[in-house]
Coordinates of C-alpha atoms in Angstrom, one line a residue:
M268 CA 59.1 -55.3 14.8
N269 CA 58.3 -55.6 18.3
V270 CA 60.4 -58.6 20.5
D271 CA 60.4 -58.1 24.6
G272 CA 63.9 -58.9 25.9
Q273 CA 65.7 -59.0 30.0
G274 CA 68.6 -57.3 31.0
Q275 CA 69.5 -55.1 33.8
L276 CA 68.2 -51.3 35.1
L277 CA 71.3 -50.1 36.5
I278 CA 70.3 -47.1 39.0
G279 CA 73.3 -46.0 41.2
E280 CA 75.5 -48.8 41.8
R281 CA 73.3 -51.1 41.8
L282 CA 71.9 -53.7 39.3
F283 CA 68.1 -54.7 39.1
P284 CA 67.2 -58.1 37.0
M285 CA 64.2 -56.4 35.2
S286 CA 62.5 -57.0 31.3
Y287 CA 61.9 -54.6 29.2
H288 CA 60.6 -53.8 25.1
V289 CA 61.9 -53.5 22.2
T290 CA 60.3 -51.8 19.2
V291 CA 62.5 -51.8 16.4
E292 CA 61.6 -49.6 12.6
Q293 CA 63.5 -50.2 9.6
Q294 CA 64.6 -48.2 6.8
D295 CA 66.1 -49.4 4.0
A296 CA 69.4 -50.8 5.3
R297 CA 69.1 -49.3 9.2
Y298 CA 67.1 -49.9 11.9
T299 CA 66.1 -47.2 14.9
A300 CA 65.4 -49.1 17.9
T301 CA 62.8 -47.6 20.8
V302 CA 63.3 -49.1 24.4
E303 CA 60.6 -49.1 27.2
L304 CA 60.1 -50.4 30.6
Q305 CA 57.6 -50.8 32.8
A306 CA 58.8 -50.2 36.7
P307 CA 57.0 -50.0 39.7
R308 CA 57.1 -46.4 40.9
D309 CA 57.4 -47.1 44.4
W310 CA 60.1 -49.5 43.9
L311 CA 61.9 -47.1 41.9
I312 CA 62.0 -44.4 44.6
R313 CA 62.9 -46.5 47.4
Q314 CA 65.8 -47.3 44.7
G315 CA 66.6 -43.8 44.3
F316 CA 65.5 -43.1 40.9
R317 CA 65.3 -40.0 40.3
S318 CA 64.8 -40.0 36.3
E319 CA 67.3 -41.3 34.9
A320 CA 69.1 -44.4 34.8
T321 CA 70.6 -47.0 32.3
L322 CA 69.3 -50.7 31.2
V323 CA 72.2 -53.1 31.0
L324 CA 71.1 -55.3 27.6
A325 CA 72.2 -59.0 27.5
S326 CA 75.0 -58.5 24.5
G327 CA 76.6 -55.6 27.1
E328 CA 75.4 -52.4 25.1
R329 CA 74.2 -49.7 27.7
I330 CA 70.6 -47.9 26.3
Q331 CA 69.9 -44.7 28.4
L332 CA 66.4 -44.7 30.0
E333 CA 65.0 -41.4 30.7
H334 CA 61.3 -40.5 32.7
D335 CA 59.7 -37.6 32.2
G336 CA 60.7 -35.3 35.8
P337 CA 61.2 -36.6 38.8
V338 CA 59.7 -40.0 40.6
D339 CA 57.1 -39.8 43.3
V340 CA 53.8 -40.8 45.1
T341 CA 52.3 -38.7 42.9
D342 CA 52.8 -40.5 39.9
S343 CA 50.6 -43.7 38.2
I344 CA 51.6 -47.0 39.9
S345 CA 53.5 -47.7 37.4
V346 CA 56.6 -45.7 35.8
L347 CA 57.0 -45.8 31.6
L348 CA 60.9 -45.2 31.4
Q349 CA 61.9 -45.0 27.4
S350 CA 64.8 -44.4 25.6
H351 CA 65.3 -42.8 23.4
P352 CA 65.6 -43.7 19.7
V353 CA 69.7 -46.0 19.0
G354 CA 69.8 -45.9 15.2
Y355 CA 71.9 -49.4 13.9
E356 CA 73.6 -49.5 10.9
D357 CA 72.3 -53.1 9.4
R358 CA 70.8 -56.2 10.6
D359 CA 74.4 -57.3 12.8
A360 CA 74.5 -54.6 14.6
L361 CA 70.7 -54.4 15.6
L362 CA 71.2 -58.0 16.0
A363 CA 74.6 -57.7 18.4
A364 CA 72.8 -55.8 20.3
F365 CA 69.0 -57.1 20.8
P366 CA 70.3 -61.3 20.2
E367 CA 66.3 -61.6 21.1
F368 CA 65.3 -60.7 17.9
G369 CA 66.8 -63.7 16.1
E370 CA 68.4 -64.4 13.0
D371 CA 65.3 -62.5 11.1
P372 CA 63.7 -60.0 13.0
A373 CA 61.4 -59.9 10.3

């Protein structure tokens, strides 16, 4: 299951609107979500981003995003930031974090 959402990327003390992509895998009643987004390299550098930031979801939940090392001008013009997989006990918990999945995430 995949869905796109809108959140805010927290870098330092500042929040920036940002689109993200969520991939969810279901195992029995449990769900595992991985979040990723693409951000412009030069913009990240100007914001003081090094290798980690926090994505604040519309639900208020916070997801840690990482890049595999400090971002600098040698990186691709679009930088991928990813979370580690986050587990949810059931569909209700998943929907509480990611309401963009709607009432039926299947």
